[in-house]
Backbone as a printed PyTorch tensor [residue, N CA C, xyz], in Angstrom:
tensor([[[137.3000, 103.7430,  37.6830],
         [136.3630, 104.0090,  38.1480],
         [136.3380, 103.7560,  39.6850]],

        [[136.4170, 104.8050,  40.7770],
         [136.4010, 104.1360,  42.5690],
         [134.8200, 103.7460,  42.9200]],

        [[135.2450, 102.6840,  42.9950],
         [133.5500, 101.7610,  44.0950],
         [133.4110, 103.0240,  44.8740]],

        [[131.6560, 103.0440,  44.5920],
         [131.2650, 104.2740,  45.8550],
         [130.2050, 103.1400,  46.6800]],

        [[129.8850, 103.0460,  47.5080],
         [129.1700, 102.7350,  48.5480],
         [128.3990, 103.2490,  49.0770]],

        [[127.6190, 103.8390,  48.6420],
         [126.0720, 104.6930,  49.4460],
         [124.6290, 104.2980,  48.5660]],

        [[123.5180, 104.5180,  49.0860],
         [122.0220, 104.8340,  48.7090],
         [122.1650, 106.4520,  47.6220]],

        [[121.1600, 104.9200,  46.2830],
         [121.0610, 106.3730,  45.3700],
         [119.7210, 107.3510,  46.4620]],

        [[120.1970, 108.5800,  46.5350],
         [118.5760, 109.4120,  46.6990],
         [118.9480, 108.7330,  48.0750]],

        [[117.9450, 109.5970,  49.1050],
         [117.3510, 110.0420,  50.2300],
         [116.2170, 108.8480,  50.9990]],

        [[115.9620, 107.5060,  49.8250],
         [114.9460, 106.8790,  50.6580],
         [115.8930, 105.7490,  51.3670]],

        [[115.2290, 105.2810,  52.4350],
         [115.8720, 104.3470,  53.3220],
         [116.0830, 102.8400,  52.8740]],

        [[117.3290, 102.5970,  53.2580],
         [117.2620, 100.7390,  52.5930],
         [116.3190,  99.9930,  53.0400]],

        [[116.0290, 100.0360,  54.5720],
         [115.3290,  99.3070,  54.7960],
         [115.3210,  99.3510,  56.5220]],

        [[114.9800,  97.6090,  56.8090],
         [115.5080,  98.1690,  58.4520],
         [115.7370,  97.0150,  59.0200]],

        [[116.3640,  97.2070,  60.2740],
         [117.1870,  95.5550,  60.9170],
         [116.7710,  95.8400,  62.6830]],

        [[116.9000,  94.2020,  62.6220],
         [116.7710,  94.3030,  64.6310],
         [118.1090,  95.0560,  65.3080]],

        [[117.7950,  96.0390,  65.6470],
         [119.2890,  96.8430,  66.5520],
         [119.7580,  95.3800,  67.3240]],

        [[118.8970,  94.9210,  68.1680],
         [119.1030,  94.6800,  69.3030],
         [118.2980,  93.5730,  70.6890]],

        [[118.8750,  92.5640,  70.7030],
         [117.4600,  91.5290,  71.5000],
         [117.7190,  91.9820,  72.8450]],

        [[117.0880,  91.7740,  73.6210],
         [117.6870,  91.8020,  74.8110],
         [116.5420,  90.9810,  76.3230]],

        [[117.0370,  91.0330,  76.6750],
         [116.3770,  89.7840,  77.9700],
         [115.7810,  90.8370,  79.7300]],

        [[114.3130,  91.0380,  79.6450],
         [113.2540,  91.6520,  80.0500],
         [113.6180,  91.0820,  82.2100]],

        [[114.1960,  91.3490,  82.9550],
         [114.5730,  90.7430,  84.0400],
         [113.0950,  91.3740,  85.1920]],

        [[112.2280,  92.2680,  84.7880],
         [111.9920,  92.7260,  85.3270],
         [110.7160,  91.7030,  86.1330]],

        [[110.2410,  91.4030,  87.6540],
         [109.3880,  90.8670,  88.5980],
         [108.2660,  90.3730,  87.3400]],

        [[107.5580,  89.1330,  87.5070],
         [106.5560,  88.3850,  86.4410],
         [105.6700,  88.8600,  88.1190]],

        [[104.2280,  88.0310,  87.8300],
         [102.3550,  87.8520,  88.5810],
         [103.0810,  87.1930,  89.6670]],

        [[101.9410,  86.7560,  90.3550],
         [102.9360,  85.6290,  90.7940],
         [100.7860,  84.9280,  90.4690]],

        [[100.9880,  83.8590,  90.3630],
         [ 99.3520,  83.2920,  90.6800],
         [ 99.6170,  81.8960,  91.4330]],

        [[ 98.2920,  81.5510,  92.0840],
         [ 98.4430,  80.9190,  93.2040],
         [ 97.7660,  79.6190,  92.7820]],

        [[ 98.6330,  78.3810,  93.1100],
         [ 98.6010,  77.2990,  92.8400],
         [ 98.1370,  75.9960,  93.8390]],

        [[ 98.6940,  76.5370,  95.5550],
         [ 98.4890,  75.6380,  96.2680],
         [ 98.8980,  74.5280,  96.2670]],

        [[ 99.8280,  74.2860,  94.8500],
         [100.7320,  73.0990,  94.7560],
         [102.2430,  73.0800,  95.8680]],

        [[102.2590,  71.7280,  96.5570],
         [103.3450,  71.8420,  98.0480],
         [104.2290,  72.2710,  97.0520]],

        [[104.8370,  71.9110,  96.2030],
         [106.3850,  71.9280,  95.2380],
         [106.1640,  73.3250,  94.1380]],

        [[105.3960,  73.8830,  94.4700],
         [105.3920,  75.1290,  93.1930],
         [106.1070,  76.1680,  93.8730]],

        [[106.7710,  76.8800,  93.6030],
         [107.7330,  77.9120,  94.7710],
         [107.9640,  79.0470,  93.5460]],

        [[107.8220,  80.2700,  94.2080],
         [107.7970,  81.3790,  93.2670],
         [108.9740,  83.0720,  93.8470]],

        [[109.8810,  82.7310,  93.4570],
         [110.4730,  84.4090,  93.7130],
         [110.0430,  85.4380,  93.9550]],

        [[110.0210,  85.5180,  94.6500],
         [109.1530,  87.8680,  95.0870],
         [111.1600,  88.6900,  95.2110]],

        [[111.0450,  89.0720,  94.4660],
         [112.5690,  89.6790,  94.3360],
         [113.0910,  89.2580,  92.9680]],

        [[114.9840,  89.1070,  93.2800],
         [115.4700,  88.9560,  92.4720],
         [116.8310,  88.0480,  92.7000]],

        [[117.0690,  87.6310,  92.2050],
         [118.0040,  85.5670,  92.0080],
         [116.8570,  84.9370,  91.5770]],

        [[117.3670,  83.3970,  91.7120],
         [116.9780,  82.7950,  90.6090],
         [117.2120,  80.9880,  91.5910]],

        [[116.3310,  80.3090,  91.4690],
         [117.1470,  78.7740,  91.6060],
         [118.1380,  78.4580,  91.3760]],

        [[118.5400,  77.7560,  91.9520],
         [120.1390,  76.8930,  91.5870],
         [119.5070,  75.3350,  91.6310]],

        [[120.2090,  74.4340,  90.3520],
         [119.4650,  73.3720,  90.3990],
         [120.6270,  72.9820,  89.4310]],

        [[120.6750,  71.1400,  89.5540],
         [121.7890,  70.8120,  89.2850],
         [120.7430,  70.2360,  88.2380]],

        [[121.9250,  70.2020,  86.5480],
         [121.6180,  68.9500,  85.4890],
         [122.3400,  67.9410,  84.7230]],

        [[122.2640,  67.3080,  84.9400],
         [123.1920,  66.4660,  83.9990],
         [123.0920,  65.9900,  82.8320]],

        [[124.1630,  65.9520,  82.1210],
         [123.9300,  65.6390,  80.8200],
         [123.4910,  64.6540,  80.6450]],

        [[124.1050,  63.8690,  79.1330],
         [123.7380,  62.6090,  78.2930],
         [124.9250,  62.0810,  78.8390]],

        [[125.9200,  62.5640,  79.3280],
         [127.2120,  61.4830,  79.5800],
         [127.1660,  61.5740,  81.3610]],

        [[126.5360,  61.8380,  81.9300],
         [125.7770,  62.3220,  83.6340],
         [127.5330,  63.0400,  84.1790]],

        [[127.5930,  63.4960,  83.2270],
         [127.9510,  64.6790,  83.9420],
         [126.9560,  65.9140,  84.4920]],

        [[127.2490,  66.5900,  85.7900],
         [126.2480,  67.6690,  86.2620],
         [126.6430,  68.9400,  86.5330]],

        [[125.9660,  69.7920,  86.0770],
         [126.5520,  71.2210,  85.6450],
         [125.5280,  72.2010,  86.6930]],

        [[125.5320,  73.7610,  87.1310],
         [124.6530,  73.6180,  88.0770],
         [124.7090,  74.9090,  86.8720]],

        [[123.1630,  75.2990,  87.0110],
         [122.0060,  76.1540,  85.9650],
         [121.2590,  77.3110,  87.0970]],

        [[120.9870,  77.9740,  86.7400],
         [120.0010,  78.5880,  87.1900],
         [118.7790,  79.1170,  86.7070]],

        [[117.9160,  79.1800,  87.4630],
         [116.2870,  79.6290,  86.5430],
         [115.3030,  80.6030,  87.1410]],

        [[113.8820,  80.5750,  87.0730],
         [113.0570,  81.5960,  88.0270],
         [112.4790,  80.8870,  88.1610]],

        [[112.0350,  79.5770,  87.0610],
         [111.1440,  78.5250,  86.5100],
         [110.7580,  76.9540,  88.3510]],

        [[109.5630,  77.5450,  89.2390],
         [109.4380,  77.3950,  90.2310],
         [108.3730,  75.9270,  90.3440]],

        [[108.7040,  75.6230,  89.1490],
         [107.3330,  74.1460,  89.0210],
         [109.0870,  73.2050,  89.4810]],

        [[107.7910,  72.1220,  90.6950],
         [109.1090,  71.2460,  90.9130],
         [107.9540,  70.2830,  91.2450]],

        [[108.0000,  69.0150,  91.5610],
         [108.2200,  67.6890,  92.0430],
         [108.7680,  66.6580,  93.2180]],

        [[108.0280,  66.1810,  93.6260],
         [109.3250,  65.4100,  94.6100],
         [109.0830,  63.8070,  93.8390]],

        [[110.4570,  63.2770,  94.0620],
         [110.2930,  61.8520,  93.5140],
         [110.1000,  60.8920,  94.8390]],

        [[110.3350,  59.9410,  94.2290],
         [109.7740,  58.5530,  94.8200],
         [110.8900,  58.9220,  96.0730]],

        [[112.4580,  58.9820,  95.6650],
         [113.2080,  58.3560,  96.7640],
         [113.3680,  60.3160,  97.8730]],

        [[112.2020,  61.5830,  97.1860],
         [112.2150,  62.6030,  97.7650],
         [113.3060,  63.3000,  97.5130]],

        [[113.2720,  63.4420,  96.2770],
         [113.9690,  64.7870,  95.0920],
         [113.4610,  65.4660,  94.8660]],

        [[113.6850,  66.6640,  95.6950],
         [112.6570,  67.7340,  94.4460],
         [113.7350,  67.8030,  93.7560]],

        [[112.3260,  67.8140,  92.4930],
         [112.9240,  67.9850,  90.5180],
         [112.0980,  69.2300,  90.0580]],

        [[112.6190,  69.1010,  88.7890],
         [111.1240,  69.8820,  87.8500],
         [111.5910,  69.2170,  86.6830]],

        [[110.3460,  69.6790,  85.6980],
         [109.7950,  68.6520,  84.9730],
         [110.6800,  67.2140,  84.2650]],

        [[111.8630,  68.0280,  84.2860],
         [112.9620,  67.2490,  84.0340],
         [113.8630,  66.2620,  84.2640]],

        [[113.6250,  66.4670,  85.9580],
         [114.2860,  65.6300,  86.8430],
         [115.5500,  65.9210,  87.5680]],

        [[116.1220,  67.9900,  86.8600],
         [117.0350,  68.3400,  87.4740],
         [116.2180,  68.3760,  88.9180]],

        [[117.6000,  68.2900,  89.9790],
         [117.8010,  68.6550,  91.0800],
         [117.3360,  69.8180,  91.4310]],

        [[116.3620,  70.2370,  92.7560],
         [117.2260,  71.8970,  92.9850],
         [117.5180,  71.6230,  93.7930]],

        [[119.1230,  72.9010,  94.3480],
         [120.0120,  72.4820,  95.1950],
         [119.7180,  73.6610,  96.1860]],

        [[120.2270,  72.4260,  97.4310],
         [119.7960,  73.8020,  98.5750],
         [121.4760,  74.0980,  99.3690]],

        [[121.8720,  73.8270, 100.1890],
         [122.7980,  74.3950, 100.5250],
         [123.3820,  73.1110, 100.8780]],

        [[122.5160,  72.1140, 101.8880],
         [123.4690,  71.4930, 101.5910],
         [123.7930,  70.2130, 100.5540]],

        [[123.3140,  70.9310,  99.0980],
         [123.5320,  70.2640,  97.8790],
         [122.1700,  69.8010,  97.2720]],

        [[122.2580,  68.3540,  97.1600],
         [120.1510,  68.3560,  96.1500],
         [119.3430,  67.9910,  97.9020]],

        [[119.1490,  68.6260,  97.1770],
         [117.3210,  68.8350,  98.3450],
         [116.4340,  67.0610,  98.5110]],

        [[116.5140,  66.8610,  99.3570],
         [116.2420,  65.1920,  99.4800],
         [114.9330,  65.7430, 100.6550]],

        [[113.6240,  65.0100, 100.4370],
         [112.7620,  65.2130, 101.4390],
         [112.7400,  63.7240, 102.4140]],

        [[113.0240,  63.5400, 103.0830],
         [112.4740,  62.2040, 103.8860],
         [111.1920,  61.6660, 102.9940]],

        [[111.4740,  59.9650, 102.3340],
         [109.7460,  59.9970, 101.8700],
         [109.0440,  59.8700, 102.7060]],

        [[109.0830,  59.3390, 104.1120],
         [107.9770,  59.2040, 104.7400],
         [106.8320,  60.4020, 105.2060]],

        [[107.9220,  61.7390, 104.8380],
         [106.9850,  63.0840, 105.5060],
         [106.1700,  63.4650, 104.7000]],

        [[104.7730,  63.6690, 105.1990],
         [103.3920,  63.7660, 105.0440],
         [103.5600,  65.4660, 104.8870]],

        [[103.9400,  66.8940, 105.8330],
         [103.7920,  67.8640, 105.4750],
         [104.8020,  68.2190, 105.5660]],

        [[104.8450,  68.9520, 103.7100],
         [106.6050,  69.5790, 103.7500],
         [106.4970,  71.1460, 103.6610]],

        [[106.2420,  72.4490, 104.3990],
         [106.6790,  73.3970, 104.4940],
         [107.7050,  74.0210, 103.8990]],

        [[107.3250,  75.5370, 103.4390],
         [109.0890,  76.6090, 102.9570],
         [108.9550,  77.7240, 103.8460]],

        [[109.3360,  78.1860, 104.9420],
         [109.1120,  79.9510, 104.6190],
         [109.6270,  80.7390, 103.9020]],

        [[109.5990,  82.0820, 104.1840],
         [110.0660,  83.2020, 103.2210],
         [111.2050,  83.0570, 102.4290]],

        [[112.5180,  82.7040, 103.6500],
         [113.8620,  82.6120, 103.5670],
         [114.7270,  80.7190, 102.4250]],

        [[113.1130,  80.3790, 102.3360],
         [113.7270,  79.2390, 101.6630],
         [113.9260,  78.2930, 102.7850]],

        [[113.9800,  78.0220, 103.2460],
         [114.4860,  76.9960, 104.5930],
         [112.7740,  75.7360, 104.9090]],

        [[113.6250,  74.2960, 103.9840],
         [112.1820,  73.5400, 103.7220],
         [112.5310,  72.7390, 105.4810]],

        [[110.8730,  72.4730, 106.0430],
         [110.4560,  71.5670, 107.2110],
         [109.6550,  70.6410, 106.0070]],

        [[110.0080,  69.3520, 106.6380],
         [109.2180,  68.2430, 106.9760],
         [108.5760,  67.6360, 107.5260]],

        [[107.4110,  67.8360, 107.7200],
         [106.7750,  67.1690, 109.7850],
         [107.3510,  68.2340, 110.8940]],

        [[107.3830,  69.5650, 110.6640],
         [108.6860,  70.3520, 111.0810],
         [110.1560,  70.2720, 111.7490]],

        [[109.9220,  69.2430, 111.2970],
         [112.0020,  69.3160, 111.0600],
         [111.8780,  69.9450, 110.0080]],

        [[113.7790,  70.3510, 110.5310],
         [114.4920,  71.0660, 109.7850],
         [115.3540,  70.4560, 108.2280]],

        [[115.4430,  70.5500, 107.1460],
         [116.0440,  69.4850, 106.0190],
         [116.5570,  70.6220, 105.7860]],

        [[116.5470,  70.9780, 104.2000],
         [117.6490,  72.5840, 104.1070],
         [116.7420,  73.4810, 103.9100]],

        [[117.9070,  74.5110, 103.1050],
         [117.7290,  75.9140, 102.5360],
         [117.8110,  75.9930, 101.1140]],

        [[116.6420,  76.1750, 100.5390],
         [116.9860,  76.0800,  98.6680],
         [118.3070,  77.6180,  98.7120]],

        [[118.9030,  76.9150,  97.8850],
         [119.9470,  77.4630,  98.0030],
         [119.8230,  79.0940,  96.8390]],

        [[119.6260,  79.9630,  96.9320],
         [119.0100,  81.1340,  96.1860],
         [120.2380,  82.2050,  95.8960]],

        [[120.0160,  82.3740,  94.2330],
         [121.9280,  82.6120,  93.2700],
         [120.9710,  84.1980,  93.3940]],

        [[121.4400,  85.2130,  93.1430],
         [122.0080,  86.2690,  92.5550],
         [123.1390,  86.7770,  91.8830]],

        [[123.4250,  87.7870,  90.9680],
         [124.3440,  88.2740,  90.2880],
         [124.5780,  89.8180,  89.9110]],

        [[125.9330,  89.8880,  89.9940],
         [125.8790,  91.5110,  89.9010],
         [125.4980,  91.8420,  88.3330]],

        [[125.6670,  91.3560,  87.5450],
         [125.4730,  92.0470,  86.4530],
         [124.6730,  90.6130,  85.3400]],

        [[123.7540,  90.5030,  85.3540],
         [122.9200,  89.8950,  84.4070],
         [123.3380,  89.5420,  82.9450]],

        [[124.7120,  90.4190,  82.2030],
         [124.9830,  89.7990,  81.0130],
         [125.7450,  89.0400,  80.7770]],

        [[126.2710,  88.8960,  82.0340],
         [126.9830,  87.7560,  82.1310],
         [126.0740,  86.1460,  82.2430]],

        [[124.6110,  86.3940,  81.7890],
         [124.2820,  84.9290,  82.4650],
         [123.9400,  85.1970,  80.4740]],

        [[124.3090,  83.1050,  80.2710],
         [124.3220,  82.5840,  78.9440],
         [122.4880,  81.8470,  78.5920]],

        [[121.7200,  82.2840,  78.1260],
         [120.5010,  81.4660,  78.0930],
         [120.4800,  79.2880,  77.8460]],

        [[119.7340,  79.5740,  78.0980],
         [120.5080,  78.0760,  77.9200],
         [118.9050,  77.4100,  78.0480]],

        [[118.6230,  76.3900,  77.0710],
         [117.7690,  75.7840,  76.8190],
         [116.3260,  76.6290,  76.7940]],

        [[115.3250,  76.8030,  77.1630],
         [113.7580,  77.5620,  77.3060],
         [114.0720,  78.5840,  78.6070]],

        [[114.9470,  78.1250,  79.7900],
         [114.3940,  78.9850,  80.9300],
         [115.5510,  78.4930,  81.9900]],

        [[117.0930,  77.8280,  81.3860],
         [117.6770,  77.8940,  81.9840],
         [119.0190,  79.5470,  82.3140]],

        [[120.1820,  79.5390,  82.9440],
         [120.9350,  80.3950,  82.4650],
         [121.9770,  79.8750,  83.4200]],

        [[122.9460,  79.8390,  82.4890],
         [124.5280,  79.5080,  82.7280],
         [125.2950,  81.0980,  83.4400]],

        [[125.7520,  80.6780,  84.2610],
         [127.0510,  81.7320,  84.7090],
         [128.4590,  81.6710,  83.7520]],

        [[128.4420,  82.6700,  82.9510],
         [130.0060,  82.3560,  82.2530],
         [131.1820,  83.3490,  82.4130]],

        [[132.2000,  83.3390,  82.2590],
         [132.8650,  83.9260,  83.0620],
         [133.1850,  84.9890,  83.3300]],

        [[133.4020,  86.0430,  84.9790],
         [133.2360,  86.6790,  84.1850],
         [132.0260,  87.4160,  85.5700]],

        [[131.2280,  86.5280,  85.6010],
         [129.8760,  86.9540,  86.3730],
         [130.2360,  86.2660,  87.9320]],

        [[130.0950,  87.1920,  88.2190],
         [129.8620,  87.5710,  90.0950],
         [128.8070,  87.1050,  91.0610]],

        [[128.6910,  86.5710,  91.2420],
         [128.2090,  85.9730,  92.0640],
         [127.7880,  86.5900,  93.5590]],

        [[126.2100,  87.1890,  93.9530],
         [125.8730,  87.9260,  95.5760],
         [124.3270,  87.4360,  96.2530]],

        [[124.3660,  87.5450,  97.4170],
         [123.1840,  87.3200,  98.3210],
         [121.8480,  87.5150,  97.5590]],

        [[121.1940,  86.5840,  96.9230],
         [119.6390,  87.0020,  96.3150],
         [118.9340,  87.9760,  97.5930]],

        [[118.4730,  89.1430,  97.1030],
         [117.4050,  89.7590,  98.1760],
         [115.9420,  89.0690,  97.4410]],

        [[115.7180,  87.9960,  97.9750],
         [114.1870,  87.9390,  97.4700],
         [113.6580,  86.9050,  98.4780]],

        [[112.3170,  86.3270,  98.4660],
         [111.6300,  85.7580,  99.3790],
         [110.7270,  84.0210,  98.4130]],

        [[110.5330,  83.6820,  99.2570],
         [109.9290,  82.6780,  98.7070],
         [108.3560,  82.5370,  98.9610]],

        [[107.7030,  81.6040,  97.9110],
         [105.8640,  82.1700,  98.1120],
         [105.9640,  80.5360,  98.0060]],

        [[105.3870,  80.2870,  98.1950],
         [105.1140,  78.7080,  98.4130],
         [104.3050,  78.6000,  97.9740]],

        [[103.3330,  77.8760,  96.8580],
         [102.3330,  77.4300,  96.5980],
         [101.7720,  78.4630,  95.5970]],

        [[102.8260,  78.9790,  94.9190],
         [102.5450,  79.8330,  93.7260],
         [103.4780,  79.8550,  92.2740]],

        [[102.7410,  79.9180,  91.8000],
         [104.3010,  80.3510,  90.2440],
         [104.2700,  81.4100,  89.5230]],

        [[105.8380,  81.9510,  89.6160],
         [105.8900,  83.8010,  88.6590],
         [105.1650,  82.7870,  87.2950]],

        [[104.5060,  84.0760,  86.9650],
         [104.3260,  83.7140,  85.4190],
         [104.6740,  85.2390,  84.5220]],

        [[104.5850,  85.0410,  83.0440],
         [105.5240,  85.6390,  82.2040],
         [105.2250,  87.3450,  82.6290]],

        [[106.4450,  88.4020,  82.4660],
         [106.3020,  89.6160,  82.6670],
         [105.9090,  90.6540,  81.7890]],

        [[104.9020,  89.8500,  80.6070],
         [104.9140,  90.1090,  78.9720],
         [103.8710,  90.7040,  79.4370]],

        [[103.6160,  92.1730,  78.7070],
         [102.0120,  92.6180,  79.2320],
         [101.1960,  92.7540,  77.8550]],

        [[100.6760,  91.8440,  77.6460],
         [100.1800,  91.6200,  76.5440],
         [ 99.3200,  92.2770,  75.7750]],

        [[ 98.7020,  93.2960,  76.6660],
         [ 98.0910,  94.8870,  75.9940],
         [ 99.4480,  95.7070,  75.3760]],

        [[100.1650,  95.3380,  76.6440],
         [101.0630,  96.8340,  76.0750],
         [101.5230,  96.3650,  74.8330]],

        [[101.9090,  94.8970,  74.7720],
         [102.4440,  94.2200,  73.2290],
         [101.5360,  94.7590,  71.8780]],

        [[100.5090,  94.6190,  72.2460],
         [100.0610,  94.4910,  71.3710],
         [ 99.6310,  95.7810,  70.8550]],

        [[ 99.3640,  97.1360,  71.7150],
         [ 99.2100,  98.2000,  71.2500],
         [101.4810,  97.8720,  70.3930]],

        [[101.9470,  97.8120,  70.4080],
         [103.1640,  97.9210,  69.8140],
         [103.2190,  97.6360,  68.1240]],

        [[102.5310,  96.4180,  68.9640],
         [102.6710,  95.9850,  67.3560],
         [101.4480,  96.1990,  66.3100]],

        [[100.0740,  96.9240,  66.6580],
         [ 99.5780,  97.5720,  65.9290],
         [100.3000,  99.2110,  65.4330]],

        [[101.1560, 100.0460,  66.0420],
         [101.4390, 100.7000,  65.9120],
         [102.7260, 100.1940,  64.8010]],

        [[103.9880,  99.4390,  64.8630],
         [105.1200,  98.9200,  64.0450],
         [104.1490,  99.0190,  62.6140]],

        [[103.0680,  98.1750,  62.8930],
         [101.5530,  97.9030,  61.7400],
         [102.0580,  98.5480,  60.5690]],

        [[100.6890, 100.0190,  61.4220],
         [100.8980, 100.9590,  61.1320],
         [101.8720, 101.9390,  60.3810]],

        [[103.1580, 102.1470,  60.8900],
         [104.4090, 102.7190,  60.3890],
         [104.8950, 101.5170,  59.4100]],

        [[104.6060, 100.3100,  59.2080],
         [104.8090,  99.4440,  58.2370],
         [104.0590,  99.8070,  57.0100]],

        [[103.1930, 100.4620,  57.1980],
         [101.9890, 100.1290,  56.6740],
         [102.3780, 101.9160,  55.5860]],

        [[102.4440, 103.2710,  56.1990],
         [102.9710, 104.1400,  55.9190],
         [104.0030, 104.0840,  55.1320]],

        [[105.0820, 103.1690,  55.1230],
         [106.1550, 103.5130,  54.7370],
         [105.7800, 102.4980,  53.0580]],

        [[105.1870, 101.6730,  53.2210],
         [104.5770, 100.8390,  51.8470],
         [103.9730, 101.4990,  51.0280]],

        [[103.0740, 102.3900,  51.5720],
         [102.5800, 103.4150,  50.7460],
         [103.4430, 104.6120,  50.2470]],

        [[104.6430, 105.2520,  50.8550],
         [105.3440, 105.7860,  50.5290],
         [105.8460, 104.9290,  49.1780]],

        [[106.6470, 104.2010,  49.5280],
         [107.3340, 103.5970,  48.2240],
         [106.0840, 103.0390,  47.3040]],

        [[104.8840, 102.4350,  47.1600],
         [104.1620, 103.3110,  46.2280],
         [104.2880, 103.9440,  45.0960]],

        [[103.7680, 105.3490,  46.1820],
         [103.5380, 106.6410,  45.7180],
         [104.7870, 107.1380,  44.8910]],

        [[106.2040, 106.3230,  45.5290],
         [107.1650, 106.9330,  44.5760],
         [107.2150, 106.4500,  43.2640]],

        [[106.6850, 104.8070,  43.4220],
         [107.4060, 103.7240,  41.9290],
         [106.4030, 104.2880,  41.3150]],

        [[105.1200, 105.0770,  41.6970],
         [104.1240, 105.3390,  40.6780],
         [104.3830, 106.8070,  39.9280]],

        [[105.2970, 107.8950,  40.9970],
         [106.0220, 109.3400,  40.3170],
         [106.9730, 108.7910,  38.9590]],

        [[107.9940, 107.5920,  39.4880],
         [108.9980, 106.9350,  38.3760],
         [108.1440, 106.4690,  37.6620]],

        [[107.3580, 105.7080,  37.4950],
         [106.7110, 105.0550,  35.9200],
         [106.0080, 106.2610,  35.4960]],

        [[105.6550, 107.1450,  35.9950],
         [105.0370, 108.5360,  35.3080],
         [106.3310, 108.7350,  34.5740]],

        [[107.6010, 109.4990,  35.0890],
         [108.0170, 110.5970,  35.1980],
         [109.0370, 109.8090,  33.7880]],

        [[109.0950, 108.2060,  33.2550],
         [109.8990, 107.6690,  32.6150],
         [108.7510, 106.8020,  31.0100]],

        [[107.6510, 107.1490,  31.6070],
         [107.1230, 106.8340,  30.4140],
         [105.4910, 107.4150,  29.9130]],

        [[106.0070, 108.7280,  30.6390],
         [105.3220, 109.6160,  30.0380],
         [105.6110, 111.3140,  29.9770]],

        [[106.3550, 111.2870,  31.0400],
         [106.5950, 112.9860,  30.8510],
         [107.8360, 112.6980,  29.3460]],

        [[107.6260, 113.7570,  28.6200],
         [108.5980, 113.9870,  27.2480],
         [107.1150, 113.6800,  26.1040]],

        [[106.6620, 112.6110,  25.9350],
         [105.6790, 112.2380,  25.8440],
         [104.9270, 113.6210,  24.6070]],

        [[104.7120, 113.4960,  23.3850],
         [104.4400, 114.3140,  22.5740],
         [103.0430, 114.2240,  22.1280]]])
């Protein structure tokens, strides 16, 4: 006889993850007053040069604006990857005392123009591939565009996850799971009685 691939009865055979997706909404800003903490207000990404173990550098994109300045003046993230400006690696004069950044991302050292941060945005974020924990790589088909954003110096962008909303969702899911569990237990009891008790004399 032919094999028929279908469920028995109307009971669901279970659940599975339908999809995963990235939430690109703006997160709240937290003031740190650190000179090299930057937050992007609006859409766009910092452009960062990442060097691999073989010494080859590649361009990646991130919203993480926690940077520091090295002894030779480069602005880098916690892994030493260099923040990019219009002119390439951003390098602050090592004797600079006051470093300021305006809303356009233009960097001044003691009042003298140094460079402007290269903010990059894309027409379609589905062409961005997650790399590591908070970097993105532009894959084939990605179309760059000017970022409609401003820079806030001395701030960092926080997670855009609303803890209260997520807790409510978790409670709702748990209740639904418990209801399904009770339904299965009830059906199991009915089948048990049907098999072991119905028809007994």
